[in-house]
Amino acid sequence: MKVSRNQIGKKRKHQESSANTSETAPEDTVASTMDANDGFTFTEVNSVKASSMKVISCHFSADGKWLATAGHDKKAVLWYTDGLKRKSIFEGHSSLITDVCFSPSMPYLATSSFDKTIRVWDAGNPRNSLHTFRGHSTCVMSVDFHPNRDDLICSCDGDGEIRYWSITNSNCARVFKGGSAQIRFQPRLGRYLAAAEDYAVSILDVETQACGHLLQGHVKPIHFLCWDPSGEYIASVSEDFVRIWTVGSGDKGECIHELSSKGNKFYSCVFHPTNPSLLIIGCYQASRNLHLLTTLAITLKMLSIIFVDYVAGMVSMTDMQLWAFTSVFGTLEHDPKQVYDTSCS
């Protein structure tokens, strides 16, 4: 698990040649760079080994005190964000874990797995899962809690089946089709559910399951979805492109920005929690680096690069300004940030 510090501030003079940046080897786990005109930088401050196997998902608790990681070792691990000390291990899945997330309002943790189940855990008591939901006929690829309905979680499997689950009643509340790669509820309001399947993203009404927008344009399968904090925009990532879409009230589901990977392979993304004009994109192979980009502006512009090993997943936490990046080499890159000026020039 690697820790990096990132700062957004007023413009500062910083002389670092592009030649020096390009000489940073991919095997160098983390390297700090900064654009002199933008004042954005990453600096590693801590690291710890999260697993001997691939770590592919991570998520912060709502209060920022805990960070959960999960992956191919079939376990979810809870870490204290202060000091990156391991708190507890959650075991019970019989195959790799594909996704992990915290409830926004309850001390619950949910995991999805190739073993076709979803488990809900008490974050304070790792000994047994509170609920094990069964019903999917194939690998469960993603899970998410509704932002303001404590009882509702959602999952999708590799065959495109989406299920709503009631935590209170311990049963499946609804089944429908629409997503096979990842599902994410709209932040704050929770009116929409974004579901990625193959080359498109469906924006579904949570209550009626009607498809309000079908976001098309990718020519390779979509790996990852991320809403901006306002719930007005969503980013979709395939290995060759990232696209930003407008999906808020009154919007037509239009692509307002796109960026090519230019030989790298994009995999994951997350919007900056307090400056939504910034998007972090994780990629692998080629230079194996992590790009920081402006997104919801007139143009897409690279601000900074941090070199890591194969970024598989990432997440941000608003109140404490934390970033976390997962790596298939079993490390978690955990990035506490300080935001001195939320404007970006």
Short mmCIF file of C-alpha atoms in Angstrom, two decimals:
data_model
loop_
_atom_site.label_atom_id
_atom_site.label_comp_id
_atom_site.label_asym_id
_atom_site.label_seq_id
_atom_site.Cartn_x
_atom_site.Cartn_y
_atom_site.Cartn_z
CA MET A 1 0.00 0.00 0.00
CA LYS A 2 1.60 3.24 -1.09
CA VAL A 3 0.72 6.68 0.22
CA SER A 4 1.12 9.81 -1.85
CA ARG A 5 0.45 13.43 -0.99
CA ASN A 6 -1.14 15.70 -3.55
CA GLN A 7 -1.52 19.46 -3.29
CA ILE A 8 -3.50 21.93 -5.37
CA GLY A 9 -2.34 25.45 -4.75
CA LYS A 10 -1.70 28.76 -6.36
CA LYS A 11 0.79 28.76 -9.19
CA ARG A 12 4.31 28.11 -8.08
CA LYS A 13 7.56 28.09 -9.95
CA HIS A 14 8.80 24.57 -10.41
CA GLN A 15 11.52 23.56 -12.82
CA GLU A 16 11.45 19.96 -13.87
CA SER A 17 12.26 19.09 -17.46
CA SER A 18 10.08 16.77 -19.48
CA ALA A 19 13.22 14.78 -20.15
CA ASN A 20 13.55 13.97 -16.47
CA THR A 21 9.91 12.91 -16.36
CA SER A 22 10.22 10.65 -19.38
CA GLU A 23 13.29 8.96 -17.90
CA THR A 24 11.30 7.70 -14.92
CA ALA A 25 11.13 3.95 -15.37
CA PRO A 26 7.77 2.17 -15.15
CA GLU A 27 9.19 -0.10 -12.49
CA ASP A 28 9.77 2.92 -10.25
CA THR A 29 6.73 2.51 -8.06
CA VAL A 30 5.89 6.17 -7.53
CA ALA A 31 7.47 9.27 -9.02
CA SER A 32 6.34 12.83 -8.43
CA THR A 33 5.86 15.31 -11.26
CA MET A 34 4.25 18.70 -11.51
CA ASP A 35 3.24 21.09 -14.28
CA ALA A 36 4.75 24.48 -13.46
CA ASN A 37 1.65 26.27 -14.75
CA ASP A 38 -0.87 24.30 -12.75
CA GLY A 39 0.70 23.75 -9.34
CA PHE A 40 -0.37 20.14 -8.90
CA THR A 41 1.92 17.51 -7.45
CA PHE A 42 1.98 14.01 -5.96
CA THR A 43 4.52 12.93 -3.36
CA GLU A 44 4.69 9.50 -1.75
CA VAL A 45 4.42 9.61 2.05
CA ASN A 46 3.76 5.98 3.04
CA SER A 47 3.30 2.44 1.75
CA VAL A 48 2.32 -1.00 2.99
CA LYS A 49 1.77 -4.39 1.38
CA ALA A 50 -1.96 -5.08 1.17
CA SER A 51 -1.84 -8.64 -0.18
CA SER A 52 0.40 -11.14 -1.92
CA MET A 53 -2.24 -11.39 -4.64
CA LYS A 54 -4.00 -8.88 -6.88
CA VAL A 55 -5.89 -6.06 -5.16
CA ILE A 56 -8.58 -4.76 -7.50
CA SER A 57 -11.03 -2.68 -5.45
CA CYS A 58 -10.98 -0.16 -2.60
CA HIS A 59 -13.37 2.22 -0.86
CA PHE A 60 -13.36 4.76 1.99
CA SER A 61 -15.89 4.77 4.81
CA ALA A 62 -18.12 7.84 4.92
CA ASP A 63 -16.27 9.31 7.91
CA GLY A 64 -12.86 8.70 6.33
CA LYS A 65 -11.58 6.62 9.24
CA TRP A 66 -11.39 3.31 7.37
CA LEU A 67 -10.32 2.10 3.97
CA ALA A 68 -11.44 -1.27 2.61
CA THR A 69 -9.52 -3.27 0.01
CA ALA A 70 -10.31 -6.55 -1.72
CA GLY A 71 -9.22 -8.76 -4.59
CA HIS A 72 -7.98 -12.15 -5.65
CA ASP A 73 -7.19 -13.49 -2.18
CA LYS A 74 -10.97 -13.77 -1.47
CA LYS A 75 -10.68 -11.43 1.53
CA ALA A 76 -11.72 -7.88 2.31
CA VAL A 77 -9.28 -5.99 4.51
CA LEU A 78 -10.10 -2.95 6.63
CA TRP A 79 -7.37 -0.37 7.26
CA TYR A 80 -7.17 2.66 9.52
CA THR A 81 -6.53 5.60 7.21
CA ASP A 82 -4.47 7.22 9.95
CA GLY A 83 -1.21 5.29 9.81
CA LEU A 84 -2.42 2.63 7.38
CA LYS A 85 -2.62 -0.02 10.08
CA ARG A 86 -4.73 -3.09 9.40
CA LYS A 87 -7.90 -3.21 11.51
CA SER A 88 -9.58 -6.45 10.47
CA ILE A 89 -10.01 -9.10 7.78
CA PHE A 90 -13.35 -10.29 6.39
CA GLU A 91 -13.36 -13.87 5.14
CA GLY A 92 -16.14 -16.00 3.70
CA HIS A 93 -16.09 -15.78 -0.08
CA SER A 94 -14.95 -18.90 -1.93
CA SER A 95 -13.62 -17.04 -4.96
CA LEU A 96 -12.05 -13.66 -5.77
CA ILE A 97 -13.80 -10.45 -4.72
CA THR A 98 -14.70 -8.12 -7.58
CA ASP A 99 -15.95 -5.05 -5.71
CA VAL A 100 -16.07 -3.60 -2.20
CA CYS A 101 -17.98 -0.59 -0.86
CA PHE A 102 -19.12 1.02 2.38
CA SER A 103 -22.64 2.11 3.20
CA PRO A 104 -22.77 5.93 3.21
CA SER A 105 -24.79 6.03 6.44
CA MET A 106 -24.42 2.67 8.24
CA PRO A 107 -21.33 0.81 9.53
CA TYR A 108 -21.76 -1.78 6.79
CA LEU A 109 -19.40 -3.11 4.15
CA ALA A 110 -20.55 -4.98 1.00
CA THR A 111 -18.53 -7.29 -1.23
CA SER A 112 -19.31 -9.02 -4.54
CA SER A 113 -17.54 -12.11 -5.78
CA PHE A 114 -16.95 -14.64 -8.52
CA ASP A 115 -18.63 -17.13 -6.15
CA LYS A 116 -21.99 -15.62 -7.32
CA THR A 117 -22.78 -14.03 -3.96
CA ILE A 118 -22.92 -10.62 -2.30
CA ARG A 119 -22.03 -10.32 1.36
CA VAL A 120 -22.87 -7.51 3.76
CA TRP A 121 -20.60 -7.18 6.78
CA ASP A 122 -20.62 -5.28 10.05
CA ALA A 123 -17.49 -3.16 9.69
CA GLY A 124 -16.93 -3.36 13.45
CA ASN A 125 -17.29 -7.14 13.67
CA PRO A 126 -15.50 -9.13 10.95
CA ARG A 127 -16.20 -12.62 12.27
CA ASN A 128 -19.33 -13.32 10.22
CA SER A 129 -21.19 -11.61 7.40
CA LEU A 130 -24.56 -10.13 8.36
CA HIS A 131 -26.16 -11.26 5.11
CA THR A 132 -25.17 -13.48 2.19
CA PHE A 133 -27.30 -12.78 -0.87
CA ARG A 134 -27.65 -15.59 -3.41
CA GLY A 135 -29.55 -15.58 -6.69
CA HIS A 136 -27.11 -14.61 -9.41
CA SER A 137 -26.39 -17.48 -11.80
CA THR A 138 -22.88 -16.32 -12.65
CA CYS A 139 -20.01 -14.19 -11.30
CA VAL A 140 -21.13 -11.02 -9.52
CA MET A 141 -19.11 -8.14 -10.93
CA SER A 142 -20.15 -5.09 -8.92
CA VAL A 143 -22.07 -3.91 -5.85
CA ASP A 144 -23.16 -0.52 -4.52
CA PHE A 145 -25.21 0.97 -1.68
CA HIS A 146 -27.95 3.49 -2.43
CA PRO A 147 -26.78 6.91 -1.15
CA ASN A 148 -29.81 7.66 1.04
CA ARG A 149 -31.84 4.45 1.33
CA ASP A 150 -30.09 2.45 4.03
CA ASP A 151 -31.92 -0.75 3.16
CA LEU A 152 -31.05 -0.92 -0.55
CA ILE A 153 -28.00 -2.37 -2.25
CA CYS A 154 -27.59 -3.25 -5.91
CA SER A 155 -25.47 -5.80 -7.77
CA CYS A 156 -24.83 -6.91 -11.34
CA ASP A 157 -23.42 -10.10 -12.81
CA GLY A 158 -21.53 -11.13 -15.93
CA ASP A 159 -24.75 -12.00 -17.79
CA GLY A 160 -26.12 -8.47 -17.46
CA GLU A 161 -28.57 -9.20 -14.65
CA ILE A 162 -29.07 -6.45 -12.06
CA ARG A 163 -30.59 -7.18 -8.66
CA TYR A 164 -31.85 -4.96 -5.86
CA TRP A 165 -31.48 -6.45 -2.39
CA SER A 166 -33.23 -5.53 0.86
CA ILE A 167 -30.86 -5.64 3.82
CA THR A 168 -33.74 -5.52 6.29
CA ASN A 169 -35.67 -8.40 4.73
CA SER A 170 -32.59 -10.33 3.56
CA ASN A 171 -34.10 -10.94 0.14
CA CYS A 172 -34.01 -9.90 -3.50
CA ALA A 173 -36.40 -6.99 -4.10
CA ARG A 174 -36.14 -6.75 -7.89
CA VAL A 175 -34.45 -8.33 -10.91
CA PHE A 176 -33.88 -6.74 -14.31
CA LYS A 177 -31.34 -6.56 -17.12
CA GLY A 178 -28.92 -3.77 -17.97
CA GLY A 179 -25.36 -4.05 -16.65
CA SER A 180 -22.58 -6.63 -16.68
CA ALA A 181 -19.38 -4.73 -15.81
CA GLN A 182 -20.14 -2.15 -13.13
CA ILE A 183 -23.07 -0.38 -11.48
CA ARG A 184 -23.01 2.89 -9.54
CA PHE A 185 -25.82 4.88 -7.94
CA GLN A 186 -25.99 8.61 -8.58
CA PRO A 187 -24.39 10.43 -5.61
CA ARG A 188 -26.54 12.34 -3.12
CA LEU A 189 -29.95 12.01 -4.80
CA GLY A 190 -29.78 8.39 -5.88
CA ARG A 191 -32.35 8.96 -8.60
CA TYR A 192 -30.35 7.14 -11.26
CA LEU A 193 -28.34 3.96 -11.52
CA ALA A 194 -25.49 3.89 -14.05
CA ALA A 195 -24.86 0.43 -15.48
CA ALA A 196 -22.03 -0.48 -17.85
CA GLU A 197 -22.42 -3.35 -20.29
CA ASP A 198 -20.11 -4.00 -23.23
CA TYR A 199 -19.69 -0.69 -25.10
CA ALA A 200 -22.47 1.42 -23.54
CA VAL A 201 -23.68 2.88 -20.25
CA SER A 202 -27.36 2.81 -19.36
CA ILE A 203 -28.69 5.52 -17.05
CA LEU A 204 -31.63 3.83 -15.36
CA ASP A 205 -34.38 5.27 -13.19
CA VAL A 206 -33.94 3.64 -9.79
CA GLU A 207 -37.69 3.34 -9.19
CA THR A 208 -38.96 2.27 -12.63
CA GLN A 209 -35.76 0.85 -14.20
CA ALA A 210 -36.61 2.83 -17.35
CA CYS A 211 -33.54 3.76 -19.37
CA GLY A 212 -33.33 7.54 -19.51
CA HIS A 213 -30.07 7.66 -21.45
CA LEU A 214 -28.04 5.13 -23.38
CA LEU A 215 -24.49 6.48 -23.55
CA GLN A 216 -22.85 5.05 -26.66
CA GLY A 217 -19.54 5.76 -28.36
CA HIS A 218 -16.97 3.36 -26.93
CA VAL A 219 -15.61 0.77 -29.37
CA LYS A 220 -14.03 -1.38 -26.66
CA PRO A 221 -15.69 -2.76 -23.51
CA ILE A 222 -16.19 -0.33 -20.65
CA HIS A 223 -14.18 -1.21 -17.52
CA PHE A 224 -15.14 1.48 -15.05
CA LEU A 225 -17.71 4.16 -14.18
CA CYS A 226 -17.50 7.20 -11.92
CA TRP A 227 -20.01 9.94 -11.11
CA ASP A 228 -18.83 13.43 -10.27
CA PRO A 229 -19.80 14.56 -6.73
CA SER A 230 -22.80 16.57 -7.99
CA GLY A 231 -24.33 13.63 -9.85
CA GLU A 232 -24.57 15.71 -13.01
CA TYR A 233 -21.72 14.08 -14.93
CA ILE A 234 -20.39 10.58 -15.34
CA ALA A 235 -17.10 9.27 -16.70
CA SER A 236 -16.82 5.96 -18.53
CA VAL A 237 -13.51 4.21 -19.15
CA SER A 238 -12.52 1.66 -21.78
CA GLU A 239 -8.91 0.70 -22.42
CA ASP A 240 -8.57 3.17 -25.30
CA PHE A 241 -10.79 6.11 -24.27
CA VAL A 242 -12.31 7.94 -21.35
CA ARG A 243 -15.52 9.83 -22.02
CA ILE A 244 -17.36 12.42 -19.92
CA TRP A 245 -21.15 12.63 -20.24
CA THR A 246 -23.84 15.04 -19.03
CA VAL A 247 -26.67 13.11 -17.38
CA GLY A 248 -28.23 15.52 -14.90
CA SER A 249 -31.80 16.80 -14.92
CA GLY A 250 -32.69 18.14 -18.35
CA ASP A 251 -29.49 16.88 -19.97
CA LYS A 252 -29.57 14.74 -23.09
CA GLY A 253 -26.85 12.30 -22.19
CA GLU A 254 -24.26 13.92 -24.41
CA CYS A 255 -20.53 13.22 -24.50
CA ILE A 256 -18.86 16.53 -23.73
CA HIS A 257 -15.24 15.32 -23.59
CA GLU A 258 -13.21 12.33 -24.68
CA LEU A 259 -9.56 11.44 -24.33
CA SER A 260 -7.52 8.78 -26.09
CA SER A 261 -5.13 6.57 -24.12
CA LYS A 262 -2.55 6.97 -26.93
CA GLY A 263 -0.93 3.58 -26.53
CA ASN A 264 -1.55 3.12 -22.81
CA LYS A 265 -4.56 1.19 -21.54
CA PHE A 266 -7.01 3.05 -19.35
CA TYR A 267 -8.67 1.08 -16.59
CA SER A 268 -10.23 3.22 -13.84
CA CYS A 269 -11.05 6.79 -12.86
CA VAL A 270 -12.31 9.03 -10.07
CA PHE A 271 -13.37 12.68 -9.97
CA HIS A 272 -11.67 15.02 -7.53
CA PRO A 273 -14.10 15.26 -4.57
CA THR A 274 -14.06 19.06 -4.24
CA ASN A 275 -12.81 20.18 -7.64
CA PRO A 276 -14.93 18.25 -10.18
CA SER A 277 -13.04 19.76 -13.11
CA LEU A 278 -10.30 17.24 -12.28
CA LEU A 279 -10.39 13.56 -13.11
CA ILE A 280 -7.82 10.94 -12.12
CA ILE A 281 -7.42 8.13 -14.65
CA GLY A 282 -5.56 4.91 -13.91
CA CYS A 283 -3.91 2.98 -16.70
CA TYR A 284 -1.58 0.03 -17.16
CA GLN A 285 0.95 -1.53 -19.53
CA ALA A 286 2.93 0.86 -21.74
CA SER A 287 4.26 3.39 -19.20
CA ARG A 288 2.04 2.08 -16.35
CA ASN A 289 1.30 5.55 -15.13
CA LEU A 290 -1.49 7.51 -13.53
CA HIS A 291 -2.69 10.64 -15.27
CA LEU A 292 -4.35 13.66 -13.72
CA LEU A 293 -6.52 15.51 -16.21
CA THR A 294 -8.86 18.45 -16.36
CA THR A 295 -12.16 17.17 -17.63
CA LEU A 296 -15.16 19.45 -17.31
CA ALA A 297 -13.43 22.39 -18.89
CA ILE A 298 -13.16 23.47 -22.53
CA THR A 299 -10.25 21.14 -23.22
CA LEU A 300 -8.67 18.08 -21.67
CA LYS A 301 -5.21 18.85 -20.37
CA MET A 302 -2.75 16.66 -18.51
CA LEU A 303 -1.66 18.22 -15.23
CA SER A 304 0.45 15.59 -13.54
CA ILE A 305 1.65 12.00 -13.76
CA ILE A 306 2.36 9.58 -10.95
CA PHE A 307 4.01 6.30 -11.89
CA VAL A 308 2.54 3.22 -10.23
CA ASP A 309 2.21 -0.48 -10.99
CA TYR A 310 -0.94 -1.29 -12.99
CA VAL A 311 -3.74 0.78 -11.47
CA ALA A 312 -6.79 -1.48 -11.15
CA GLY A 313 -9.14 0.65 -9.05
CA MET A 314 -9.34 3.94 -7.22
CA VAL A 315 -11.55 5.96 -4.94
CA SER A 316 -11.64 9.37 -3.27
CA MET A 317 -13.14 10.55 0.01
CA THR A 318 -14.53 14.06 0.23
CA ASP A 319 -14.15 15.32 3.79
CA MET A 320 -10.53 14.36 4.39
CA GLN A 321 -9.34 14.68 0.78
CA LEU A 322 -7.95 11.16 0.45
CA TRP A 323 -7.11 9.16 -2.64
CA ALA A 324 -6.53 5.43 -2.85
CA PHE A 325 -5.27 3.40 -5.77
CA THR A 326 -5.22 -0.38 -6.03
CA SER A 327 -2.61 -2.37 -7.91
CA VAL A 328 -2.67 -5.87 -9.32
CA PHE A 329 0.71 -6.43 -7.70
CA GLY A 330 -0.96 -6.51 -4.28
CA THR A 331 -0.22 -2.94 -3.19
CA LEU A 332 -2.65 -0.21 -2.32
CA GLU A 333 -1.60 3.33 -3.04
CA HIS A 334 -3.23 5.57 -0.50
CA ASP A 335 -2.92 9.28 -1.11
CA PRO A 336 -3.81 11.82 1.60
CA LYS A 337 -4.21 15.25 -0.01
CA GLN A 338 -4.36 18.81 1.13
CA VAL A 339 -6.36 21.22 -1.01
CA TYR A 340 -5.15 24.76 -0.49
CA ASP A 341 -7.10 26.28 -3.37
CA THR A 342 -9.89 24.40 -5.09
CA SER A 343 -9.59 26.48 -8.23
CA CYS A 344 -7.50 25.07 -11.04
CA SER A 345 -5.66 27.32 -13.40
#
